[in-house]
Amino acid sequence: MFKLATGFATLAVLIQLVAGQSQVWGQCGGIGWTGATTCVAGSVCTKSNDYYSQCIPGAAAPSSAPPASTPVSVPPSQPSGSSGGLANIPASKLTQFSNFGTNPNNVQMFVYKPKNVAANPPLIVASHYCSGTAQAYFTGSKFAQLAETYGYVVIFPSSPHSGTCWDVSSDETLMHDGGSDSLSIANAARFAISNWGVDPNRVFAVGTSSGAMMTSVLAGAYPDIFKAGIVDSGVAFGCFAVPGQPEDSWNSQCSEGQLVLTGQQWAQKVKNAFPGFTGTYPKMQVWHGTADTTLYPQNFFEEVKQWTTIFNYPSTPLSNVTQTNLGSNYHNATFGPNFQAILATGVGHTVPLFEQQYLQFLGIA
Ligand SMILES: *[C@@H]1O[C@H](CO)[C@@H](O)[C@H](O)[C@H]1NC(C)=O
Ligand SMILES: *[C@@H]1O[C@H](CO)[C@@H](O)[C@H](O)[C@H]1NC(C)=O
């Protein structure tokens, strides 16, 4: 244990010394951050909150004026999704839609429909990181590009909160049909099922950082809607809870990996979110870096306890292999068909996206 921890710390220091610049999506500042404060070419260090700045790909957006507030593509006069089916949505273009149901915080919702949509297409809901937007996650990921190959539909929600983290802390968001951001996203997915012919058995959630935490929230509170979740550098469901406090509160006990519970306690948080649910919980794939100082790597092991308990899997993996196709530092632990946990040694916040691997896990690719 001691040797392992020392090894990680040494490796993290080495990587910072060698790199000098943070990778795309990597951390580049924040309270307690001792790593690189500049970003590799093609990305810009963007503050999301006092604890966290991140290298965002693409053109520089002054942090005082994030692209968040500018609705993309569709002028208000154009028909929104409420006017009908997928046919009314322009192809291969990020398009805002509205009137998808109760939307307490006015989460902006965007859809990407590929040129060739599969029959009864799968739906992927892709939630961005703090400081991100639907537009930024759309351009900074391959989810839309790969939709052109596989014919699925993507929803990119955009956070309404200052700093654009998601509300993953309030009583409302952590409760099935309780309100706040998770309800808006759930309602958008419900809308897609009812109006766009999306296959209800292939509705998936993916996300990075705050979007990863939202993905855990969706998996725990809306297991009736989401059939699988991919959590890139997030936390266990309920870990960020700050009961009775304003929506979108920061929980440093959780972020620093100090909320250590038993599997039973973690599973109970999931169960409490939707007491009437008797179905199967979404299959989950979680990714985390051991050098993550925004959401400390202990959160990975808390996620492992939570989902292995939910699925009634043994606490030790069936297999844990070095996934050399991803890199010699990626350790893929499989606990059963519904749960995989990938730990990336020496990788910080956040683990780079592996969209093709996600699609395999979701049964799309
Ligand atoms: C998988 O193996 C790696 C490398 O030994 C280890 O660091 C990691 O904790 C293991 N994963 C799990 C979930 O036990
Ligand atoms: C992890 O290992 C399982 C079992 O070998 C495999 O099916 C899966 O594709 C692997 N996951 C990744 C991300 O490589």
PDB file of C-alpha atoms and ligand atoms in Angstrom, residues 285 287 319 321 323 325-326 332-334 340 342 357 360, ligand 2:
ATOM      1  CA  GLN A 285     -17.775   2.045 -16.932  1.00  0.00           C
ATOM      2  CA  TRP A 287     -12.336   5.932 -15.607  1.00  0.00           C
ATOM      3  CA  SER A 319      -9.743  -9.630 -14.355  1.00  0.00           C
ATOM      4  CA  VAL A 321      -5.392  -6.202 -17.248  1.00  0.00           C
ATOM      5  CA  GLN A 323      -4.842  -2.259 -21.555  1.00  0.00           C
ATOM      6  CA  ASN A 325      -4.019  -0.499 -26.660  1.00  0.00           C
ATOM      7  CA  LEU A 326      -4.814   2.533 -24.472  1.00  0.00           C
ATOM      8  CA  ASN A 332      -8.870  -2.267 -16.829  1.00  0.00           C
ATOM      9  CA  ALA A 333     -10.630  -4.057 -13.993  1.00  0.00           C
ATOM     10  CA  THR A 334     -13.728  -6.020 -14.978  1.00  0.00           C
ATOM     11  CA  GLN A 340     -15.662  -2.010 -15.563  1.00  0.00           C
ATOM     12  CA  ILE A 342     -10.260   1.698 -15.554  1.00  0.00           C
ATOM     13  CA  GLN A 357     -13.995   2.238 -26.262  1.00  0.00           C
ATOM     14  CA  GLN A 360     -17.928  -0.680 -27.522  1.00  0.00           C
TER      15      GLN A 360
HETATM   16  C1  LIG B   2     -11.770  -4.337 -20.231  1.00  0.00           C
HETATM   17  O1  LIG B   2     -11.682  -5.754 -20.187  1.00  0.00           O
HETATM   18  C2  LIG B   2     -12.846  -6.420 -20.645  1.00  0.00           C
HETATM   19  C3  LIG B   2     -12.650  -7.909 -20.377  1.00  0.00           C
HETATM   20  O2  LIG B   2     -11.501  -8.380 -21.018  1.00  0.00           O
HETATM   21  C4  LIG B   2     -13.050  -6.091 -22.109  1.00  0.00           C
HETATM   22  O3  LIG B   2     -14.219  -6.726 -22.576  1.00  0.00           O
HETATM   23  C5  LIG B   2     -13.196  -4.582 -22.263  1.00  0.00           C
HETATM   24  O4  LIG B   2     -13.302  -4.230 -23.618  1.00  0.00           O
HETATM   25  C6  LIG B   2     -12.018  -3.857 -21.642  1.00  0.00           C
HETATM   26  N1  LIG B   2     -12.304  -2.437 -21.621  1.00  0.00           N
HETATM   27  C7  LIG B   2     -11.563  -1.523 -22.246  1.00  0.00           C
HETATM   28  C8  LIG B   2     -11.952  -0.122 -22.063  1.00  0.00           C
HETATM   29  O5  LIG B   2     -10.612  -1.811 -22.929  1.00  0.00           O
END
